[in-house]
């Protein structure tokens, strides 16, 4: 049997506008807010106007990119950008109660090959209860749920002891610039729920992810006398095999929160670039990829692990011994992060979900990818992820989300927020 709702909770739940959630999601999906693009900034300004109409106290500011990049803790970026906007909105008033943050990122990854999509990726399609489009689950449905929860709390007239805050951020997909800049501006809270897609679970821990680049030298020559040169592609092959062995070793004993994943700390080469002429032996190969960081592992230790692997491989190879590969670390640098074991935020959100849906509390698990969770956790804000959608559909041409699940998440956020910050 679910717990009875208080009068304040019942009033706020009654104010959740299900039709408006669908409309908001379609509006958000129609903005092609690819990481680093002008549309990313456009969406931040649109959201700021929405939050202002709700009567929230809104802080919309241009981030000082040179200062953030010079910060020793800067998480890195991959997409070029000329600007970044921060956006925080808080419920007005409040007293001595805590602050709960509802956080989400506005940026999406590029759509990829348009031929693999059924229609334009940025023209959302609704089929029954399902909404299709780039960013549907990662994570504009989460943004829509956050907005709906805030709107319902404001419309209900609830008198809060504390505050509910929205942190809408840019640049999550390539490192976490937006969350980093928001925290550096001084915006913080007592707890944080990030509405990333969690598929009906509570994600209380994230693996980390580091972008690496390996440059393999060769010796260019005419292809007709290839024995006069050394192919950088051939020279790379032993390094590739060594990386596979490194991945196997690093995944030998995963944390129990990651036990459902065959490879929780994946190490993958995503791009290979070599050669500039078909009739030439290539003199350079550049491999770029992503290295998973184990839960609780410091990123510098993970980097040292890969660098040592490459160095040992070079030492065993006659060509690479004299012409060693060079490893660098451009792009996003995600540490791991977790909600402290036993923290009440897990049960708060889990119980709210159970009370709203009539289902058992969601199970707890870790996620094998990096997210803004680790930045909030590192700043001392206990954080978990709970949101609509299945992450397995993110970043692909079948990206979609359930509207009814999005509504359930919005209603759960209403109850969790009111119980967290308290009412008077």
C-alpha positions in Angstrom: 0.0 0.0 0.0 1.3 3.4 -0.9 1.7 6.2 1.7 -1.0 8.8 1.7 -0.1 12.2 0.2 -0.1 15.3 2.3 -2.5 18.1 1.3 0.4 20.0 -0.2 1.5 17.0 -2.2 -2.0 16.2 -3.4 -2.5 19.8 -4.5 0.8 19.9 -6.4 0.2 16.5 -8.1 -3.2 17.8 -9.2 -1.4 20.7 -10.8 0.8 18.5 -13.0 -0.3 19.3 -16.6 0.1 16.1 -18.6 -0.8 17.7 -21.9 1.6 20.5 -21.4 4.4 18.0 -20.7 4.0 16.6 -24.2 3.8 20.1 -25.8 6.9 21.2 -23.9 8.9 18.1 -25.0 8.0 18.7 -28.7 9.0 22.3 -28.4 12.4 21.4 -26.9 13.1 18.7 -29.5 12.5 21.2 -32.3 15.5 23.2 -31.2 18.6 21.5 -32.7 20.8 22.2 -29.6 23.9 20.3 -30.6 26.7 20.7 -28.2 28.6 24.0 -28.9 26.1 25.3 -31.4 24.2 28.6 -31.4 21.0 26.6 -30.9 22.3 25.4 -27.6 22.5 29.0 -26.4 19.1 29.7 -28.0 17.5 27.0 -25.9 19.0 28.3 -22.7 17.3 31.7 -23.4 14.0 30.1 -24.2 14.1 28.1 -21.0 15.0 31.2 -19.0 11.9 32.9 -20.3 9.8 29.9 -19.3 11.2 29.8 -15.8 10.7 33.6 -15.4 7.0 33.2 -16.3 6.7 30.6 -13.5 7.7 33.3 -11.1 11.1 31.8 -10.2 14.2 33.8 -9.5 16.3 33.4 -12.6 20.0 33.8 -13.2 21.0 33.6 -16.8 24.6 34.5 -17.5 27.4 34.3 -20.1 30.1 32.0 -18.9 33.7 33.3 -18.8 35.2 30.6 -21.0 38.9 31.7 -20.8 38.6 31.7 -17.0 36.9 28.3 -16.8 39.4 26.8 -19.2 42.3 28.1 -17.1 40.8 26.5 -13.9 42.8 23.5 -12.8 39.6 21.5 -12.4 38.3 22.2 -15.9 36.7 19.0 -17.2 37.7 19.5 -20.9 35.6 19.9 -24.0 35.6 18.4 -27.5 33.2 20.6 -29.5 34.3 24.0 -30.6 32.3 26.8 -29.1 32.3 30.6 -28.9 30.0 31.0 -26.0 28.2 29.2 -23.1 25.3 30.3 -21.0 24.5 29.2 -17.5 20.9 29.0 -16.3 19.7 28.6 -12.7 16.2 29.3 -11.4 15.0 28.9 -7.8 11.6 29.0 -6.1 11.3 32.4 -4.3 11.1 32.8 -0.6 11.8 29.7 1.5 13.2 29.7 5.0 15.6 27.5 6.8 14.9 24.3 4.8 17.3 22.6 2.4 17.6 23.2 -1.4 17.0 20.4 -3.8 18.4 20.8 -7.3 16.6 19.4 -10.4 19.4 19.3 -13.0 19.4 18.6 -16.8 21.6 19.3 -19.8 20.2 21.1 -22.9 22.7 19.9 -25.4 22.4 16.9 -27.7 24.8 15.0 -29.9 24.8 15.4 -33.7 22.2 13.2 -35.4 24.7 11.3 -37.6 23.6 9.8 -40.9 20.2 11.3 -41.8 19.4 8.2 -44.0 19.2 6.1 -40.8 16.4 8.3 -39.4 12.7 8.1 -40.2 12.3 11.7 -41.1 14.1 14.8 -39.8 15.9 14.1 -36.5 14.8 17.6 -35.3 11.2 17.3 -36.3 9.7 15.2 -33.5 7.3 12.4 -34.3 4.6 11.1 -32.0 3.5 7.5 -32.4 0.9 6.7 -29.7 2.7 7.2 -26.4 6.1 7.4 -27.9 8.0 10.6 -29.0 10.9 10.1 -31.5 13.7 12.6 -32.2 17.2 13.5 -31.4 17.4 14.3 -27.7 14.1 12.6 -26.9 15.5 10.6 -24.0 19.0 12.2 -23.7 17.7 14.3 -22.2 14.9 16.6 -23.2 12.2 14.5 -21.7 14.1 14.9 -18.4 14.1 18.7 -18.9 10.3 18.6 -19.6 9.8 16.6 -16.4 11.8 19.2 -14.4 9.8 22.1 -15.9 6.5 20.3 -15.2 7.5 19.6 -11.6 8.5 23.2 -11.0 5.3 24.5 -12.7 3.1 22.2 -10.6 4.8 23.2 -7.3 4.4 26.9 -8.2 0.8 26.5 -9.3 -0.1 24.6 -6.1 0.8 27.6 -3.9 2.9 25.4 -1.7 4.7 27.3 1.0 8.2 25.8 1.1 10.6 25.7 4.0 13.5 25.4 1.6 13.9 25.9 -2.1 13.7 23.9 -5.3 16.3 24.9 -7.9 16.6 24.2 -11.6 20.1 23.9 -13.0 19.9 23.7 -16.8 23.4 23.3 -18.3 25.2 23.2 -21.6 28.1 21.1 -22.7 27.4 17.9 -20.8 28.0 15.7 -23.8 31.6 16.7 -24.2 32.8 17.0 -20.6 30.5 19.0 -18.3 31.4 22.6 -19.0 27.9 23.9 -18.0 27.7 22.1 -14.7 31.3 23.0 -13.9 30.6 26.7 -14.6 27.4 26.6 -12.6 29.1 25.2 -9.6 32.0 27.7 -9.9 29.5 30.5 -9.9 28.5 29.4 -6.4 25.2 27.7 -7.2 24.9 24.6 -5.0 22.3 22.7 -2.9 21.8 20.0 -0.3 20.7 17.3 -2.8 20.5 17.0 -6.6 18.5 14.8 -9.0 19.7 14.7 -12.6 16.9 13.5 -14.9 19.1 11.6 -17.3 17.4 8.5 -18.8 17.6 5.7 -16.2 14.9 3.3 -17.5 12.9 2.9 -14.3 16.0 2.6 -12.0 18.0 4.8 -9.7 21.5 5.5 -10.9 23.6 6.2 -7.8 27.1 5.8 -9.4 28.8 6.6 -12.7 31.9 5.3 -14.2 34.3 7.9 -15.6 35.4 8.4 -19.2 38.6 9.9 -20.6 39.2 10.8 -24.2 42.7 9.8 -25.4 44.8 10.2 -28.5 47.6 8.0 -29.6 50.0 9.0 -32.4 51.8 6.2 -34.0 54.8 7.1 -36.2 55.6 5.3 -39.4 58.0 6.0 -42.3 56.4 7.2 -45.5 57.5 5.8 -48.9 56.1 5.1 -52.3 53.8 2.1 -52.2 55.6 0.4 -55.0 58.6 0.1 -52.7 56.7 -0.3 -49.4 59.6 -2.2 -47.9 61.5 1.1 -47.9 59.0 2.5 -45.5 57.1 1.4 -42.4 53.4 1.6 -42.4 52.0 3.4 -39.4 48.9 1.2 -39.7 51.0 -1.9 -39.3 52.9 -0.3 -36.4 49.6 0.4 -34.6 48.3 -3.1 -34.6 50.3 -4.4 -31.6 49.1 -1.3 -29.7 45.5 -2.1 -30.5 45.9 -5.7 -29.3 47.5 -4.4 -26.1 44.6 -2.0 -25.5 42.2 -4.9 -25.7 44.2 -6.8 -23.1 44.3 -3.7 -20.9 40.5 -3.5 -21.1 40.1 -7.1 -20.1 42.4 -6.7 -17.1 40.7 -3.5 -15.9 37.3 -5.1 -15.9 38.3 -8.3 -14.0 36.6 -7.3 -10.7 33.9 -4.6 -11.1 32.0 -3.0 -8.2 28.7 -4.8 -7.4 26.7 -1.7 -8.6 28.1 -2.5 -12.1 27.7 -6.2 -12.0 25.0 -6.3 -14.7 27.5 -5.0 -17.3 29.9 -7.3 -19.1 32.3 -4.4 -19.7 31.6 -1.6 -17.2 34.9 0.2 -17.8 35.0 0.0 -21.6 38.1 1.0 -23.5 37.2 1.7 -27.2 39.1 3.2 -30.1 36.5 5.4 -31.9 38.5 7.0 -34.8 41.6 6.0 -36.8 43.2 8.5 -39.2 46.1 7.5 -41.4 47.5 8.2 -44.8 46.7 10.9 -47.3 47.4 9.0 -50.6 46.5 5.5 -51.7 49.9 4.9 -53.3 51.9 6.0 -50.3 52.9 4.1 -47.2 51.4 6.1 -44.3 53.9 7.9 -42.1 51.5 8.6 -39.2 48.4 7.1 -37.6 46.3 8.9 -35.1 43.9 6.8 -32.9 41.4 8.5 -30.7 39.2 6.7 -28.2 37.5 6.5 -24.8 38.8 4.9 -21.7 36.4 4.0 -18.8 37.4 5.0 -15.3 36.6 2.6 -12.5 34.4 3.7 -9.7 36.6 5.5 -7.1 39.6 5.5 -9.4 41.4 8.8 -9.8 41.6 9.8 -13.5 45.3 10.3 -13.3 45.8 6.7 -12.3 43.7 5.5 -15.2 45.7 7.7 -17.6 48.9 6.3 -16.2 47.6 2.7 -16.7 47.0 3.4 -20.5 50.3 5.3 -20.9 52.2 2.4 -19.3 50.4 -0.1 -21.5 51.4 1.8 -24.6 55.0 2.4 -23.4 55.5 -1.4 -22.6 54.1 -2.3 -26.1 56.5 0.1 -27.7 59.4 -1.3 -25.7 58.7 -4.8 -27.1 58.4 -3.7 -30.8 61.6 -3.1 -32.8 60.1 -0.1 -34.7 58.2 1.5 -31.9 61.1 1.1 -29.5 63.1 3.6 -31.6 60.0 5.6 -32.6 57.6 5.4 -29.6 53.9 6.3 -29.8 52.8 9.6 -28.1 49.7 9.6 -25.8 47.8 12.7 -25.1 44.5 13.4 -23.4 42.3 15.9 -25.3 38.6 16.4 -25.0 36.2 15.4 -22.2 37.7 14.1 -18.9 35.0 12.5 -16.7 35.9 11.2 -13.3 33.7 8.6 -11.7 31.2 9.6 -9.0 28.7 8.2 -6.6 26.0 9.0 -4.1 27.4 8.1 -0.6 26.2 4.6 0.4 23.1 4.7 2.5 22.4 8.4 1.8 18.6 9.1 2.3 18.2 10.7 -1.2 18.0 7.2 -2.7 15.0 6.2 -0.5 13.4 9.6 -0.8 13.2 9.4 -4.6 12.5 5.7 -4.6 9.7 6.0 -2.1 8.2 9.0 -4.0 8.3 6.9 -7.2 6.5 4.0 -5.5 3.9 6.3 -4.0 3.2 7.9 -7.3 3.1 4.8 -9.5 2.0 2.1 -7.1 5.0 0.1 -8.1 7.9 -1.1 -6.0 10.8 1.4 -5.5 13.2 1.4 -8.4 16.3 -0.8 -8.1 19.7 0.9 -7.6 22.5 0.5 -10.1 25.5 2.1 -11.5 25.9 3.4 -15.1 29.0 2.8 -17.2 29.2 6.3 -18.6 30.3 9.6 -17.3 27.8 12.4 -16.4 27.5 15.6 -14.4 26.8 13.5 -11.3 30.5 13.4 -10.6 30.8 17.2 -10.6 28.0 17.7 -8.1 29.2 14.9 -5.9 32.8 16.3 -6.0 31.3 19.6 -4.9 29.7 18.0 -1.9 26.2 17.8 -3.3 24.7 14.2 -2.9 23.4 13.4 -6.3 21.6 10.6 -8.2 20.1 10.1 -11.6 16.4 9.3 -12.2 14.7 10.2 -15.4 12.6 9.0 -18.3 13.9 6.9 -21.2 16.3 4.1 -22.0 19.9 5.1 -22.4 20.4 2.3 -24.9 18.4 4.4 -27.4 20.4 7.6 -26.8 22.8 8.9 -29.4 21.2 6.6 -32.1 18.7 7.0 -34.9 15.9 5.3 -32.9 16.1 7.7 -30.0 12.7 7.9 -28.4 10.9 8.3 -25.0 7.5 7.4 -23.5 5.3 10.3 -22.6 3.6 8.4 -19.8 6.9 7.6 -18.3 7.9 11.3 -18.5 4.7 12.2 -16.7 5.4 9.6 -14.0 8.9 11.1 -13.5 7.5 14.7 -13.3 5.0 13.6 -10.6 7.7 11.7 -8.7 9.9 14.8 -8.7 7.0 16.9 -7.3 6.6 14.6 -4.3 10.3 14.1 -3.8 11.0 17.8 -3.9 8.2 18.7 -1.5 9.4 16.0 1.0 13.0 17.1 0.6 12.6 20.9 1.1 9.6 20.7 3.5 6.4 22.7 3.6 4.9 25.2 6.1 
